[in-house]
CSV table of N, CA and C in Angstrom, one decimal:
chain,number,residue,atom,x,y,z
A,1,MET,N,32.9,125.5,13.3
A,1,MET,CA,32.6,125.4,11.9
A,1,MET,C,31.5,126.5,11.6
A,2,LYS,N,31.6,127.2,10.5
A,2,LYS,CA,30.6,128.2,10.1
A,2,LYS,C,30.1,127.9,8.7
A,3,VAL,N,29.0,128.5,8.3
A,3,VAL,CA,28.5,128.4,7.0
A,3,VAL,C,28.6,129.8,6.4
A,4,GLU,N,29.1,129.8,5.1
A,4,GLU,CA,29.2,131.1,4.3
A,4,GLU,C,28.4,130.9,3.0
A,5,VAL,N,27.9,132.1,2.6
A,5,VAL,CA,27.2,132.1,1.3
A,5,VAL,C,27.8,133.1,0.4
A,6,ASP,N,27.8,132.8,-0.9
A,6,ASP,CA,28.3,133.7,-1.9
A,6,ASP,C,27.0,134.4,-2.5
A,7,PRO,N,26.7,135.6,-2.1
A,7,PRO,CA,25.4,136.2,-2.5
A,7,PRO,C,25.3,136.5,-4.0
A,8,ALA,N,26.4,136.5,-4.7
A,8,ALA,CA,26.4,136.7,-6.1
A,8,ALA,C,25.9,135.4,-6.8
A,9,VAL,N,26.0,134.3,-6.2
A,9,VAL,CA,25.6,133.0,-6.8
A,9,VAL,C,24.3,132.5,-6.3
A,10,CYS,N,23.9,132.8,-5.0
A,10,CYS,CA,22.7,132.4,-4.4
A,10,CYS,C,21.5,132.9,-5.2
A,11,GLU,N,20.6,132.0,-5.5
A,11,GLU,CA,19.3,132.3,-6.1
A,11,GLU,C,18.1,132.1,-5.2
A,12,ALA,N,18.3,131.9,-3.9
A,12,ALA,CA,17.3,131.8,-2.9
A,12,ALA,C,16.3,130.7,-3.2
A,13,HIS,N,16.8,129.5,-3.6
A,13,HIS,CA,15.9,128.4,-3.8
A,13,HIS,C,15.3,127.9,-2.5
A,14,GLY,N,16.0,128.1,-1.4
A,14,GLY,CA,15.5,127.7,0.0
A,14,GLY,C,15.7,126.3,0.4
A,15,GLU,N,16.4,125.5,-0.3
A,15,GLU,CA,16.7,124.1,0.1
A,15,GLU,C,17.3,124.1,1.5
A,16,CYS,N,18.3,125.0,1.7
A,16,CYS,CA,19.0,125.1,3.0
A,16,CYS,C,18.1,125.5,4.1
A,17,VAL,N,17.1,126.4,3.8
A,17,VAL,CA,16.2,126.8,4.9
A,17,VAL,C,15.3,125.6,5.3
A,18,SER,N,14.9,124.8,4.4
A,18,SER,CA,14.1,123.6,4.8
A,18,SER,C,14.9,122.6,5.6
A,19,ILE,N,16.2,122.5,5.3
A,19,ILE,CA,17.0,121.5,6.1
A,19,ILE,C,17.4,122.1,7.4
A,20,LEU,N,17.8,123.3,7.5
A,20,LEU,CA,18.3,123.9,8.8
A,20,LEU,C,17.8,125.3,9.0
A,21,PRO,N,16.5,125.4,9.4
A,21,PRO,CA,15.9,126.8,9.6
A,21,PRO,C,16.5,127.5,10.8
A,22,GLU,N,17.2,126.8,11.7
A,22,GLU,CA,17.8,127.5,12.8
A,22,GLU,C,19.0,128.4,12.3
A,23,VAL,N,19.5,128.1,11.2
A,23,VAL,CA,20.7,128.8,10.7
A,23,VAL,C,20.4,129.6,9.5
A,24,PHE,N,19.5,129.1,8.6
A,24,PHE,CA,19.2,129.8,7.3
A,24,PHE,C,17.8,130.4,7.4
A,25,ASP,N,17.7,131.5,6.7
A,25,ASP,CA,16.3,132.2,6.6
A,25,ASP,C,16.3,133.0,5.3
A,26,LEU,N,15.2,133.1,4.7
A,26,LEU,CA,15.0,134.1,3.6
A,26,LEU,C,14.2,135.3,4.1
A,27,ASP,N,14.8,136.5,3.8
A,27,ASP,CA,14.1,137.7,4.3
A,27,ASP,C,13.0,138.0,3.4
A,28,ASP,N,12.3,139.1,3.6
A,28,ASP,CA,11.1,139.5,2.8
A,28,ASP,C,11.5,139.8,1.4
A,29,ASP,N,12.7,140.1,1.1
A,29,ASP,CA,13.2,140.4,-0.3
A,29,ASP,C,13.8,139.1,-0.9
A,30,GLU,N,13.6,137.9,-0.3
A,30,GLU,CA,14.1,136.7,-0.7
A,30,GLU,C,15.6,136.7,-0.8
A,31,VAL,N,16.3,137.3,0.1
A,31,VAL,CA,17.7,137.3,0.2
A,31,VAL,C,18.1,136.3,1.4
A,32,LEU,N,19.0,135.4,1.1
A,32,LEU,CA,19.4,134.4,2.2
A,32,LEU,C,20.1,135.1,3.3
A,33,GLN,N,19.6,134.8,4.5
A,33,GLN,CA,20.3,135.3,5.7
A,33,GLN,C,20.8,134.1,6.5
A,34,ILE,N,22.0,134.2,7.0
A,34,ILE,CA,22.7,133.1,7.7
A,34,ILE,C,23.0,133.6,9.1
A,35,ARG,N,22.6,132.8,10.1
A,35,ARG,CA,23.0,133.1,11.5
A,35,ARG,C,24.5,133.2,11.6
A,36,GLU,N,25.0,134.2,12.3
A,36,GLU,CA,26.4,134.4,12.4
A,36,GLU,C,26.9,133.4,13.5
A,37,GLY,N,28.2,133.1,13.5
A,37,GLY,CA,28.8,132.4,14.6
A,37,GLY,C,29.0,130.9,14.2
A,38,GLU,N,29.5,130.2,15.2
A,38,GLU,CA,29.8,128.8,15.0
A,38,GLU,C,28.5,128.0,15.1
A,39,LEU,N,28.6,126.9,14.3
A,39,LEU,CA,27.5,125.9,14.3
A,39,LEU,C,27.6,125.1,15.6
A,40,ALA,N,26.4,124.8,16.1
A,40,ALA,CA,26.4,123.9,17.3
A,40,ALA,C,26.7,122.5,16.8
A,41,ALA,N,27.2,121.6,17.6
A,41,ALA,CA,27.6,120.3,17.2
A,41,ALA,C,26.5,119.5,16.6
A,42,ASP,N,25.3,119.7,17.0
A,42,ASP,CA,24.1,119.0,16.5
A,42,ASP,C,23.7,119.6,15.2
A,43,GLU,N,24.2,120.7,14.7
A,43,GLU,CA,23.8,121.3,13.5
A,43,GLU,C,24.8,121.0,12.3
A,44,VAL,N,25.9,120.5,12.6
A,44,VAL,CA,27.0,120.3,11.6
A,44,VAL,C,26.5,119.3,10.5
A,45,ALA,N,26.0,118.2,10.8
A,45,ALA,CA,25.6,117.2,9.8
A,45,ALA,C,24.5,117.8,8.9
A,46,ARG,N,23.5,118.5,9.5
A,46,ARG,CA,22.5,119.1,8.7
A,46,ARG,C,23.0,120.3,7.8
A,47,ALA,N,24.0,121.0,8.3
A,47,ALA,CA,24.6,122.0,7.6
A,47,ALA,C,25.4,121.4,6.4
A,48,GLU,N,26.0,120.3,6.6
A,48,GLU,CA,26.7,119.6,5.4
A,48,GLU,C,25.7,119.2,4.4
A,49,ARG,N,24.5,118.7,4.8
A,49,ARG,CA,23.4,118.4,3.9
A,49,ARG,C,22.9,119.6,3.2
A,50,ALA,N,22.8,120.7,3.9
A,50,ALA,CA,22.3,121.9,3.3
A,50,ALA,C,23.3,122.5,2.2
A,51,VAL,N,24.5,122.4,2.5
A,51,VAL,CA,25.6,122.9,1.6
A,51,VAL,C,25.5,122.0,0.3
A,52,ALA,N,25.4,120.7,0.5
A,52,ALA,CA,25.4,119.7,-0.6
A,52,ALA,C,24.1,119.9,-1.4
A,53,SER,N,23.0,120.3,-0.8
A,53,SER,CA,21.7,120.4,-1.5
A,53,SER,C,21.6,121.7,-2.3
A,54,CYS,N,22.5,122.7,-2.1
A,54,CYS,CA,22.3,124.0,-2.8
A,54,CYS,C,22.5,123.8,-4.3
A,55,PRO,N,21.4,124.0,-5.1
A,55,PRO,CA,21.5,123.8,-6.5
A,55,PRO,C,22.5,124.7,-7.2
A,56,MET,N,22.8,125.8,-6.6
A,56,MET,CA,23.7,126.8,-7.2
A,56,MET,C,25.2,126.7,-6.7
A,57,GLY,N,25.4,125.9,-5.7
A,57,GLY,CA,26.7,125.8,-5.1
A,57,GLY,C,27.1,127.0,-4.4
A,58,ALA,N,26.2,127.8,-3.8
A,58,ALA,CA,26.5,129.1,-3.2
A,58,ALA,C,26.9,129.0,-1.8
A,59,LEU,N,26.8,127.8,-1.1
A,59,LEU,CA,27.1,127.7,0.3
A,59,LEU,C,28.4,126.9,0.5
A,60,ARG,N,29.1,127.2,1.5
A,60,ARG,CA,30.3,126.4,1.9
A,60,ARG,C,30.5,126.4,3.4
A,61,LEU,N,31.2,125.4,3.9
A,61,LEU,CA,31.5,125.4,5.3
A,61,LEU,C,32.9,125.8,5.5
A,62,SER,N,33.2,126.6,6.6
A,62,SER,CA,34.6,127.0,6.9
A,62,SER,C,34.8,126.8,8.3
A,63,ARG,N,36.1,126.8,8.7
A,63,ARG,CA,36.5,126.6,10.1
A,63,ARG,C,37.0,127.9,10.6
């Protein structure tokens, strides 16, 4: 499972970063960066929470 972001929708609120900083990060320009590759098994539940917490609906999980 992977996380994807729609950069046209993301407003960099940072909710996802606070939930799963191992995967999400805001760069110096406040642009959301996502670690590439598959989520580890222990990251999936927090990734689901991060996706659900995005106030803009800019995140989604894919297989």
